[in-house]
Amino acid sequence: MSRRPLALACAALAIAGPALAAGAGVPAAKPEAADQAVQQVVKSAGFKAAVAALDKNHDRMVDEIVQLTEIPAPPFKEAAKGRAYAAMLKAAGLTDVETDAEGNVMGLRRGTGPAGGPVVVLAAHLDTVFPEGTNVKVRREGTKLYAPGVGDDTRSLTVVLAYVRALDAAKIRTKSDILFVGDVGEEGPGDLRGMRYLFGKGKYKDRIKAFFSMDGLEAQRVTYGAVGSRRYRVAFHGPGGHSYGAFGIVNPMAAMGLAITQLYETKVPAKPRTTYAASVVGGGVSVNSIPADVWLEVDMRSESKDELAKLDGRFQDILKASAEHENAARDTRLGRVTVTPKLIGERPTGATSEDATIVRTVAAAARAQGYTPDMGASSTDSNIPISLGVPAVTIGSGGVGGRAHSLDEWIDVAKPESLRGMTVGLAALLATAGMAK
């Protein structure tokens, strides 16, 4: 994990204020300092006016959830949703609204600091896990909305918009610039491509001093740990043949089946949490043919870089052994079974220090609204800034829901809990960016 130099971090703090102090090389804030900073925000007239604006415009936000959810955004095909979101950001009054080369949509809200100074980022992802052709029409039942992607992460996109309008309505100025982002590539095969570009090639890459990913719903969630992952598509190849006439020759599907079985016999630690899943399979040509080609996709995750590497090594041994076993068990006169794993996704592990100010601030914001902070780790857009030493936390957009990543995904937009949850992220954002007097 690379770390930003102390001098750079201190320079950022001098401009953006003490709320940006972070884990690597910078003294951590005392726990009570974060609570004091958040209380100062939530008791201010500006914050109360912003919350009133969120309340007043809540129905508009719900309408926008429906509008954006019904624009399909499968992995690598987020462009239509991105165009709609860019228009919304521009209409909300942000400056420098643009779509970068990777497809991230963003707009800047200038602070009172010098131009080109530190930037606080609030991002939500445009893409969903669902493939092209999925029915994304929203069904309403009372205050509940049902549709694939409605909560992960479309609600977050609309909450980001609501914050922009609320800040303007309340005439709040922040010390730091805030960059509002709708990013691509968070789900599945996207492999965090939007964040990799934002932090690797984007024009704000050297200015980002604090990062919030808004993903999912739970307002009490404080995700400061980055669960790493390695994902493979494994090709099993053999000679193939007639199921009757060539009976007895090697079968790559048998090797694949053995590999899956042996993977699921692998013991992994509960702490640090480490997991695996054989998730997608395919191949073959007909029921009466021994297949020449089959394939398997596997996801492996861990909170620990070392445990993830250990699991990966075990998986590679399993693949090799499964081919060797099949070649020894059956006839190879027409050819042997071969196995070729291809890495199709890799997310870095890491964590923002639990004592870092950004983490303390989010926890304090949750407490300020009566929640008990739920501290933990996950695999989100924050993985990239965390791996670079940039203070980052993933937060929820508020409200309740369920069945994320399923066709019957739902959220409840009843105003009391929805609005209460939204105030957590707003308070954390303002305490981090600093409210100008």
Short mmCIF file of C-alpha atoms in Angstrom, two decimals:
data_model
loop_
_atom_site.label_atom_id
_atom_site.label_comp_id
_atom_site.label_asym_id
_atom_site.label_seq_id
_atom_site.Cartn_x
_atom_site.Cartn_y
_atom_site.Cartn_z
CA MET A 1 0.00 0.00 0.00
CA SER A 2 1.43 3.36 -1.01
CA ARG A 3 1.06 6.34 1.28
CA ARG A 4 0.92 10.06 0.54
CA PRO A 5 3.87 11.97 2.08
CA LEU A 6 3.33 13.66 5.43
CA ALA A 7 4.21 17.07 4.01
CA LEU A 8 1.47 16.79 1.40
CA ALA A 9 -1.09 15.70 3.97
CA CYS A 10 -0.14 18.55 6.28
CA ALA A 11 -0.38 21.06 3.43
CA ALA A 12 -3.88 19.77 2.70
CA LEU A 13 -4.84 20.16 6.33
CA ALA A 14 -3.58 23.73 6.41
CA ILE A 15 -6.00 24.62 3.60
CA ALA A 16 -8.95 22.33 4.24
CA GLY A 17 -9.02 22.32 8.01
CA PRO A 18 -8.43 19.73 10.74
CA ALA A 19 -11.32 17.53 9.69
CA LEU A 20 -9.21 16.09 6.88
CA ALA A 21 -6.53 14.58 9.11
CA ALA A 22 -6.15 10.93 8.16
CA GLY A 23 -4.51 7.71 9.17
CA ALA A 24 -1.11 7.55 7.46
CA GLY A 25 1.51 9.71 9.11
CA VAL A 26 -0.96 12.29 10.45
CA PRO A 27 -1.87 12.35 14.17
CA ALA A 28 -5.33 10.92 14.65
CA ALA A 29 -8.03 13.09 16.14
CA LYS A 30 -9.32 12.31 19.58
CA PRO A 31 -12.71 10.57 19.42
CA GLU A 32 -14.46 13.47 21.14
CA ALA A 33 -13.05 15.95 18.60
CA ALA A 34 -15.07 14.36 15.80
CA ASP A 35 -18.25 14.48 17.86
CA GLN A 36 -17.63 18.14 18.61
CA ALA A 37 -17.06 18.93 14.94
CA VAL A 38 -20.24 17.12 13.91
CA GLN A 39 -22.29 18.74 16.67
CA GLN A 40 -21.09 22.13 15.53
CA VAL A 41 -22.37 21.31 12.05
CA VAL A 42 -25.75 19.83 13.00
CA LYS A 43 -26.53 22.70 15.40
CA SER A 44 -25.79 25.34 12.79
CA ALA A 45 -28.55 27.31 11.12
CA GLY A 46 -27.15 26.37 7.72
CA PHE A 47 -27.38 22.65 8.36
CA LYS A 48 -30.92 22.96 9.67
CA ALA A 49 -31.88 24.91 6.55
CA ALA A 50 -30.28 22.22 4.36
CA VAL A 51 -32.23 19.48 6.13
CA ALA A 52 -35.41 21.48 5.65
CA ALA A 53 -34.62 21.63 1.92
CA LEU A 54 -34.09 17.85 1.85
CA ASP A 55 -37.48 17.46 3.50
CA LYS A 56 -39.22 19.85 1.11
CA ASN A 57 -37.74 18.20 -2.00
CA HIS A 58 -38.02 14.57 -0.87
CA ASP A 59 -40.78 13.74 -3.36
CA ARG A 60 -38.62 15.11 -6.17
CA MET A 61 -35.80 12.82 -5.07
CA VAL A 62 -38.16 9.83 -5.15
CA ASP A 63 -39.24 10.72 -8.68
CA GLU A 64 -35.58 10.88 -9.70
CA ILE A 65 -34.94 7.45 -8.18
CA VAL A 66 -37.59 6.07 -10.50
CA GLN A 67 -36.31 8.03 -13.50
CA LEU A 68 -32.69 6.88 -13.11
CA THR A 69 -33.52 3.29 -12.12
CA GLU A 70 -35.46 2.84 -15.35
CA ILE A 71 -32.37 3.70 -17.43
CA PRO A 72 -30.47 0.41 -17.85
CA ALA A 73 -26.84 0.55 -16.75
CA PRO A 74 -25.26 -2.91 -17.02
CA PRO A 75 -21.49 -3.18 -16.60
CA PHE A 76 -19.64 -1.27 -19.36
CA LYS A 77 -22.92 0.18 -20.66
CA GLU A 78 -23.56 3.04 -18.26
CA ALA A 79 -23.43 5.80 -20.90
CA ALA A 80 -27.17 6.51 -21.16
CA LYS A 81 -27.56 6.76 -17.42
CA GLY A 82 -24.42 8.86 -17.28
CA ARG A 83 -25.80 11.37 -19.79
CA ALA A 84 -29.01 11.72 -17.80
CA TYR A 85 -27.07 12.16 -14.57
CA ALA A 86 -24.74 14.74 -16.08
CA ALA A 87 -27.76 16.80 -17.10
CA MET A 88 -29.09 16.58 -13.54
CA LEU A 89 -25.76 17.68 -12.04
CA LYS A 90 -25.65 20.63 -14.41
CA ALA A 91 -29.24 21.59 -13.66
CA ALA A 92 -28.40 21.44 -9.95
CA GLY A 93 -25.91 24.26 -10.49
CA LEU A 94 -22.55 22.51 -10.34
CA THR A 95 -19.67 23.90 -12.37
CA ASP A 96 -17.22 22.01 -14.56
CA VAL A 97 -19.76 19.23 -15.21
CA GLU A 98 -18.10 16.67 -17.44
CA THR A 99 -17.77 13.02 -18.38
CA ASP A 100 -14.21 11.75 -18.29
CA ALA A 101 -12.61 9.28 -20.70
CA GLU A 102 -13.69 6.28 -18.62
CA GLY A 103 -17.31 7.40 -18.33
CA ASN A 104 -17.36 8.92 -14.84
CA VAL A 105 -19.75 11.88 -14.61
CA MET A 106 -18.81 14.69 -12.23
CA GLY A 107 -19.43 18.26 -11.23
CA LEU A 108 -17.58 20.62 -8.87
CA ARG A 109 -18.95 22.81 -6.10
CA ARG A 110 -16.31 25.42 -5.32
CA GLY A 111 -15.30 26.14 -1.77
CA THR A 112 -13.81 29.28 -0.31
CA GLY A 113 -10.23 28.04 -0.53
CA PRO A 114 -7.82 28.89 -3.34
CA ALA A 115 -8.64 27.43 -6.77
CA GLY A 116 -6.85 24.15 -7.34
CA GLY A 117 -6.82 23.30 -3.64
CA PRO A 118 -7.91 20.13 -1.83
CA VAL A 119 -11.06 18.37 -3.00
CA VAL A 120 -13.48 16.24 -1.01
CA VAL A 121 -15.21 13.64 -3.21
CA LEU A 122 -18.69 12.17 -2.77
CA ALA A 123 -19.33 9.40 -5.29
CA ALA A 124 -22.11 6.93 -6.10
CA HIS A 125 -21.91 4.37 -8.88
CA LEU A 126 -23.96 4.44 -12.07
CA ASP A 127 -23.72 0.75 -12.95
CA THR A 128 -25.76 -2.18 -11.68
CA VAL A 129 -24.97 -5.90 -11.61
CA PHE A 130 -27.78 -6.75 -14.00
CA PRO A 131 -27.13 -7.76 -17.63
CA GLU A 132 -28.48 -6.03 -20.68
CA GLY A 133 -32.14 -6.81 -21.26
CA THR A 134 -33.11 -6.92 -17.58
CA ASN A 135 -36.52 -5.39 -16.89
CA VAL A 136 -35.79 -2.31 -14.77
CA LYS A 137 -39.31 -0.88 -14.67
CA VAL A 138 -40.05 0.36 -11.16
CA ARG A 139 -43.10 -1.05 -9.37
CA ARG A 140 -44.58 1.05 -6.57
CA GLU A 141 -46.43 -0.41 -3.61
CA GLY A 142 -47.16 2.35 -1.14
CA THR A 143 -43.82 3.82 -0.10
CA LYS A 144 -41.88 0.84 -1.44
CA LEU A 145 -40.15 0.83 -4.83
CA TYR A 146 -39.25 -2.48 -6.47
CA ALA A 147 -36.75 -2.79 -9.32
CA PRO A 148 -33.26 -4.17 -10.02
CA GLY A 149 -30.70 -1.55 -8.99
CA VAL A 150 -33.14 0.74 -7.20
CA GLY A 151 -31.13 0.64 -4.00
CA ASP A 152 -27.71 -0.38 -5.29
CA ASP A 153 -26.88 2.24 -6.20
CA THR A 154 -29.55 4.47 -7.77
CA ARG A 155 -30.91 5.88 -4.54
CA SER A 156 -27.40 7.04 -3.66
CA LEU A 157 -27.13 8.92 -6.96
CA THR A 158 -30.28 10.86 -6.17
CA VAL A 159 -29.19 11.58 -2.59
CA VAL A 160 -25.98 13.10 -3.97
CA LEU A 161 -28.13 15.38 -6.15
CA ALA A 162 -30.33 16.24 -3.19
CA TYR A 163 -27.27 17.31 -1.19
CA VAL A 164 -26.17 19.69 -3.94
CA ARG A 165 -29.57 21.38 -4.03
CA ALA A 166 -29.85 21.49 -0.25
CA LEU A 167 -26.44 23.16 0.13
CA ASP A 168 -27.46 25.80 -2.36
CA ALA A 169 -30.88 26.32 -0.79
CA ALA A 170 -29.22 26.81 2.61
CA LYS A 171 -26.54 29.07 1.10
CA ILE A 172 -23.82 26.93 2.70
CA ARG A 173 -20.23 27.55 1.65
CA THR A 174 -17.53 25.01 2.40
CA LYS A 175 -13.82 25.61 2.84
CA SER A 176 -12.85 22.79 0.47
CA ASP A 177 -14.13 22.16 -3.03
CA ILE A 178 -16.54 19.22 -3.22
CA LEU A 179 -16.56 16.98 -6.29
CA PHE A 180 -19.81 15.08 -6.81
CA VAL A 181 -19.33 11.96 -8.93
CA GLY A 182 -21.46 9.32 -10.63
CA ASP A 183 -18.87 6.68 -11.42
CA VAL A 184 -18.70 3.61 -13.62
CA GLY A 185 -17.38 0.10 -13.15
CA GLU A 186 -18.10 -0.57 -9.48
CA GLU A 187 -20.02 -3.79 -10.00
CA GLY A 188 -18.80 -7.20 -11.15
CA PRO A 189 -16.50 -7.19 -14.17
CA GLY A 190 -16.14 -3.42 -14.01
CA ASP A 191 -13.28 -4.03 -11.55
CA LEU A 192 -13.48 -0.46 -10.18
CA ARG A 193 -12.40 0.96 -13.54
CA GLY A 194 -14.04 4.29 -12.80
CA MET A 195 -12.13 4.77 -9.57
CA ARG A 196 -8.89 3.52 -11.09
CA TYR A 197 -9.21 6.26 -13.70
CA LEU A 198 -10.29 8.97 -11.27
CA PHE A 199 -7.30 8.35 -9.01
CA GLY A 200 -4.84 7.30 -11.70
CA LYS A 201 -5.47 9.61 -14.65
CA GLY A 202 -8.32 11.97 -13.75
CA LYS A 203 -7.68 15.69 -13.57
CA TYR A 204 -8.47 15.78 -9.83
CA LYS A 205 -6.26 12.82 -8.92
CA ASP A 206 -3.63 14.83 -7.05
CA ARG A 207 -6.16 17.03 -5.27
CA ILE A 208 -8.39 14.44 -3.59
CA LYS A 209 -7.77 14.57 0.14
CA ALA A 210 -10.88 12.76 1.39
CA PHE A 211 -13.26 10.36 -0.33
CA PHE A 212 -16.79 9.21 0.45
CA SER A 213 -18.41 6.40 -1.51
CA MET A 214 -22.17 6.32 -1.03
CA ASP A 215 -23.24 2.76 -1.68
CA GLY A 216 -26.27 0.91 -0.33
CA LEU A 217 -28.67 2.12 2.31
CA GLU A 218 -27.69 1.64 5.96
CA ALA A 219 -27.00 5.06 7.47
CA GLN A 220 -25.28 3.50 10.48
CA ARG A 221 -22.73 1.69 8.35
CA VAL A 222 -19.14 2.95 8.52
CA THR A 223 -17.13 0.95 5.99
CA TYR A 224 -13.49 1.83 6.48
CA GLY A 225 -11.96 -1.53 5.51
CA ALA A 226 -11.38 -2.62 1.92
CA VAL A 227 -12.09 -6.29 1.23
CA GLY A 228 -9.74 -7.39 -1.54
CA SER A 229 -10.74 -9.81 -4.27
CA ARG A 230 -9.34 -11.89 -7.09
CA ARG A 231 -11.63 -13.16 -9.82
CA TYR A 232 -10.84 -15.73 -12.46
CA ARG A 233 -12.39 -17.09 -15.62
CA VAL A 234 -10.92 -20.56 -16.01
CA ALA A 235 -10.97 -22.34 -19.40
CA PHE A 236 -10.89 -26.14 -19.41
CA HIS A 237 -10.07 -27.64 -22.81
CA GLY A 238 -10.06 -31.20 -24.11
CA PRO A 239 -10.37 -33.08 -27.42
CA GLY A 240 -14.17 -33.44 -27.31
CA GLY A 241 -16.13 -36.14 -29.10
CA HIS A 242 -19.31 -38.18 -29.38
CA SER A 243 -20.81 -39.10 -26.03
CA TYR A 244 -21.15 -42.75 -27.12
CA GLY A 245 -18.51 -43.23 -29.79
CA ALA A 246 -15.72 -41.46 -27.89
CA PHE A 247 -16.73 -42.65 -24.44
CA GLY A 248 -13.73 -43.08 -22.18
CA ILE A 249 -11.67 -40.11 -23.37
CA VAL A 250 -10.84 -37.25 -21.03
CA ASN A 251 -13.61 -34.78 -20.31
CA PRO A 252 -12.77 -31.19 -19.29
CA MET A 253 -16.11 -30.95 -17.51
CA ALA A 254 -15.03 -33.72 -15.15
CA ALA A 255 -11.86 -31.76 -14.38
CA MET A 256 -13.92 -28.64 -13.78
CA GLY A 257 -16.29 -30.48 -11.47
CA LEU A 258 -13.37 -31.85 -9.46
CA ALA A 259 -11.86 -28.37 -9.19
CA ILE A 260 -15.11 -26.96 -7.83
CA THR A 261 -15.41 -29.81 -5.33
CA GLN A 262 -11.87 -29.36 -4.09
CA LEU A 263 -12.28 -25.60 -3.84
CA TYR A 264 -15.29 -26.13 -1.58
CA GLU A 265 -13.27 -28.45 0.63
CA THR A 266 -10.80 -25.63 1.27
CA LYS A 267 -10.86 -24.26 4.82
CA VAL A 268 -10.56 -20.47 5.16
CA PRO A 269 -10.41 -18.30 8.28
CA ALA A 270 -13.47 -16.59 9.73
CA LYS A 271 -11.15 -13.81 10.91
CA PRO A 272 -9.85 -12.15 8.85
CA ARG A 273 -12.97 -13.00 6.89
CA THR A 274 -12.08 -14.90 3.73
CA THR A 275 -14.54 -16.30 1.18
CA TYR A 276 -14.82 -17.94 -2.22
CA ALA A 277 -17.56 -18.72 -4.72
CA ALA A 278 -17.79 -20.73 -7.91
CA SER A 279 -20.34 -18.44 -9.46
CA VAL A 280 -20.76 -18.88 -13.23
CA VAL A 281 -20.19 -21.87 -15.53
CA GLY A 282 -20.69 -22.50 -19.23
CA GLY A 283 -19.61 -24.51 -22.27
CA GLY A 284 -20.42 -27.65 -24.25
CA VAL A 285 -22.31 -27.98 -27.51
CA SER A 286 -24.98 -30.66 -27.08
CA VAL A 287 -26.30 -33.26 -24.68
CA ASN A 288 -24.76 -36.07 -26.74
CA SER A 289 -21.27 -34.62 -26.98
CA ILE A 290 -18.25 -34.74 -24.71
CA PRO A 291 -17.38 -31.03 -24.53
CA ALA A 292 -14.15 -29.67 -25.90
CA ASP A 293 -14.44 -26.42 -23.96
CA VAL A 294 -16.05 -25.46 -20.67
CA TRP A 295 -15.39 -22.54 -18.36
CA LEU A 296 -15.83 -21.44 -14.80
CA GLU A 297 -15.80 -18.08 -13.03
CA VAL A 298 -14.64 -17.87 -9.43
CA ASP A 299 -14.65 -15.02 -6.91
CA MET A 300 -12.27 -15.02 -3.92
CA ARG A 301 -12.25 -12.33 -1.23
CA SER A 302 -10.49 -11.52 2.02
CA GLU A 303 -9.93 -8.69 4.44
CA SER A 304 -6.30 -9.84 4.51
CA LYS A 305 -3.87 -9.49 1.63
CA ASP A 306 -1.90 -12.50 2.91
CA GLU A 307 -4.97 -14.72 3.28
CA LEU A 308 -6.16 -13.76 -0.19
CA ALA A 309 -2.77 -14.68 -1.65
CA LYS A 310 -2.83 -17.97 0.24
CA LEU A 311 -6.30 -18.82 -1.09
CA ASP A 312 -5.26 -17.86 -4.61
CA GLY A 313 -2.24 -20.14 -4.38
CA ARG A 314 -4.42 -23.00 -3.18
CA PHE A 315 -6.81 -22.42 -6.09
CA GLN A 316 -4.00 -22.56 -8.64
CA ASP A 317 -2.84 -25.88 -7.14
CA ILE A 318 -6.41 -27.21 -7.36
CA LEU A 319 -6.67 -26.31 -11.04
CA LYS A 320 -3.40 -28.05 -11.87
CA ALA A 321 -4.32 -31.13 -9.85
CA SER A 322 -7.79 -31.39 -11.41
CA ALA A 323 -6.33 -31.57 -14.92
CA GLU A 324 -3.68 -34.07 -13.85
CA HIS A 325 -6.31 -36.25 -12.19
CA GLU A 326 -8.53 -36.30 -15.29
CA ASN A 327 -5.62 -37.04 -17.61
CA ALA A 328 -4.59 -39.96 -15.38
CA ALA A 329 -8.13 -41.27 -15.00
CA ARG A 330 -9.18 -41.44 -18.67
CA ASP A 331 -7.91 -42.00 -22.18
CA THR A 332 -5.68 -39.23 -23.62
CA ARG A 333 -5.13 -40.76 -27.08
CA LEU A 334 -7.00 -37.85 -28.74
CA GLY A 335 -5.49 -35.17 -26.50
CA ARG A 336 -5.18 -34.08 -22.90
CA VAL A 337 -7.18 -31.75 -20.71
CA THR A 338 -5.59 -28.35 -20.21
CA VAL A 339 -6.56 -25.58 -17.79
CA THR A 340 -6.00 -21.88 -18.39
CA PRO A 341 -6.95 -19.41 -15.65
CA LYS A 342 -7.39 -15.76 -16.62
CA LEU A 343 -7.52 -13.04 -13.98
CA ILE A 344 -10.60 -10.92 -14.75
CA GLY A 345 -10.75 -8.81 -11.62
CA GLU A 346 -8.55 -7.73 -8.75
CA ARG A 347 -9.42 -5.34 -5.96
CA PRO A 348 -6.83 -4.25 -3.41
CA THR A 349 -7.15 -4.82 0.33
CA GLY A 350 -6.45 -2.29 3.04
CA ALA A 351 -8.12 0.00 5.54
CA THR A 352 -8.38 3.61 6.53
CA SER A 353 -7.31 3.72 10.18
CA GLU A 354 -10.26 3.32 12.51
CA ASP A 355 -8.83 6.31 14.39
CA ALA A 356 -8.65 8.49 11.27
CA THR A 357 -10.71 11.65 11.43
CA ILE A 358 -12.87 10.75 8.44
CA VAL A 359 -13.89 7.47 10.10
CA ARG A 360 -14.51 9.14 13.45
CA THR A 361 -16.51 11.84 11.71
CA VAL A 362 -18.89 9.42 9.98
CA ALA A 363 -19.37 7.49 13.22
CA ALA A 364 -20.09 10.75 15.04
CA ALA A 365 -22.58 11.79 12.36
CA ALA A 366 -24.39 8.48 12.77
CA ARG A 367 -24.52 8.91 16.54
CA ALA A 368 -25.83 12.45 16.14
CA GLN A 369 -28.91 11.01 14.42
CA GLY A 370 -29.43 8.29 17.02
CA TYR A 371 -27.76 5.41 15.19
CA THR A 372 -25.22 3.00 16.62
CA PRO A 373 -22.29 3.00 14.16
CA ASP A 374 -21.69 -0.35 12.47
CA MET A 375 -17.96 -0.44 11.76
CA GLY A 376 -16.73 -2.88 9.13
CA ALA A 377 -15.24 -3.77 5.79
CA SER A 378 -16.59 -4.37 2.30
CA SER A 379 -15.61 -4.25 -1.36
CA THR A 380 -16.55 -0.84 -2.76
CA ASP A 381 -15.22 2.11 -4.71
CA SER A 382 -13.30 3.07 -1.57
CA ASN A 383 -10.88 0.18 -2.15
CA ILE A 384 -8.92 2.27 -4.64
CA PRO A 385 -8.33 5.41 -2.55
CA ILE A 386 -7.68 3.27 0.54
CA SER A 387 -4.98 1.37 -1.36
CA LEU A 388 -3.38 4.72 -2.25
CA GLY A 389 -3.42 6.04 1.30
CA VAL A 390 -6.22 8.54 0.66
CA PRO A 391 -8.66 8.74 3.60
CA ALA A 392 -11.81 7.00 2.42
CA VAL A 393 -15.05 5.65 3.87
CA THR A 394 -18.14 4.10 2.32
CA ILE A 395 -21.46 5.27 3.75
CA GLY A 396 -25.12 4.44 3.17
CA SER A 397 -27.69 6.74 1.59
CA GLY A 398 -30.33 6.15 4.27
CA GLY A 399 -33.70 4.46 4.36
CA VAL A 400 -34.35 0.74 4.37
CA GLY A 401 -34.59 -1.95 1.72
CA GLY A 402 -33.56 -5.44 0.79
CA ARG A 403 -32.75 -8.08 -1.81
CA ALA A 404 -29.88 -6.11 -3.38
CA HIS A 405 -28.43 -7.79 -6.50
CA SER A 406 -31.71 -9.63 -7.09
CA LEU A 407 -34.59 -9.02 -9.49
CA ASP A 408 -36.91 -8.24 -6.57
CA GLU A 409 -34.64 -5.59 -5.03
CA TRP A 410 -36.61 -2.96 -3.10
CA ILE A 411 -36.33 0.18 -1.02
CA ASP A 412 -38.77 1.99 1.25
CA VAL A 413 -38.84 5.73 0.68
CA ALA A 414 -41.12 6.59 3.62
CA LYS A 415 -39.89 10.07 4.49
CA PRO A 416 -39.11 9.86 8.24
CA GLU A 417 -36.44 7.15 8.05
CA SER A 418 -35.32 8.17 4.56
CA LEU A 419 -34.68 11.75 5.63
CA ARG A 420 -33.09 10.76 8.93
CA GLY A 421 -30.61 8.53 7.11
CA MET A 422 -29.77 11.21 4.55
CA THR A 423 -28.72 13.66 7.27
CA VAL A 424 -25.85 11.37 8.35
CA GLY A 425 -23.96 11.67 5.09
CA LEU A 426 -24.67 15.39 4.83
CA ALA A 427 -23.30 16.04 8.31
CA ALA A 428 -20.19 13.94 7.65
CA LEU A 429 -19.58 15.68 4.32
CA LEU A 430 -19.86 19.16 5.82
CA ALA A 431 -17.72 18.33 8.85
CA THR A 432 -15.04 17.03 6.47
CA ALA A 433 -15.17 19.80 3.88
CA GLY A 434 -15.46 22.45 6.59
CA MET A 435 -18.28 25.00 6.79
CA ALA A 436 -17.14 28.51 5.97
CA LYS A 437 -18.48 31.35 8.10
#
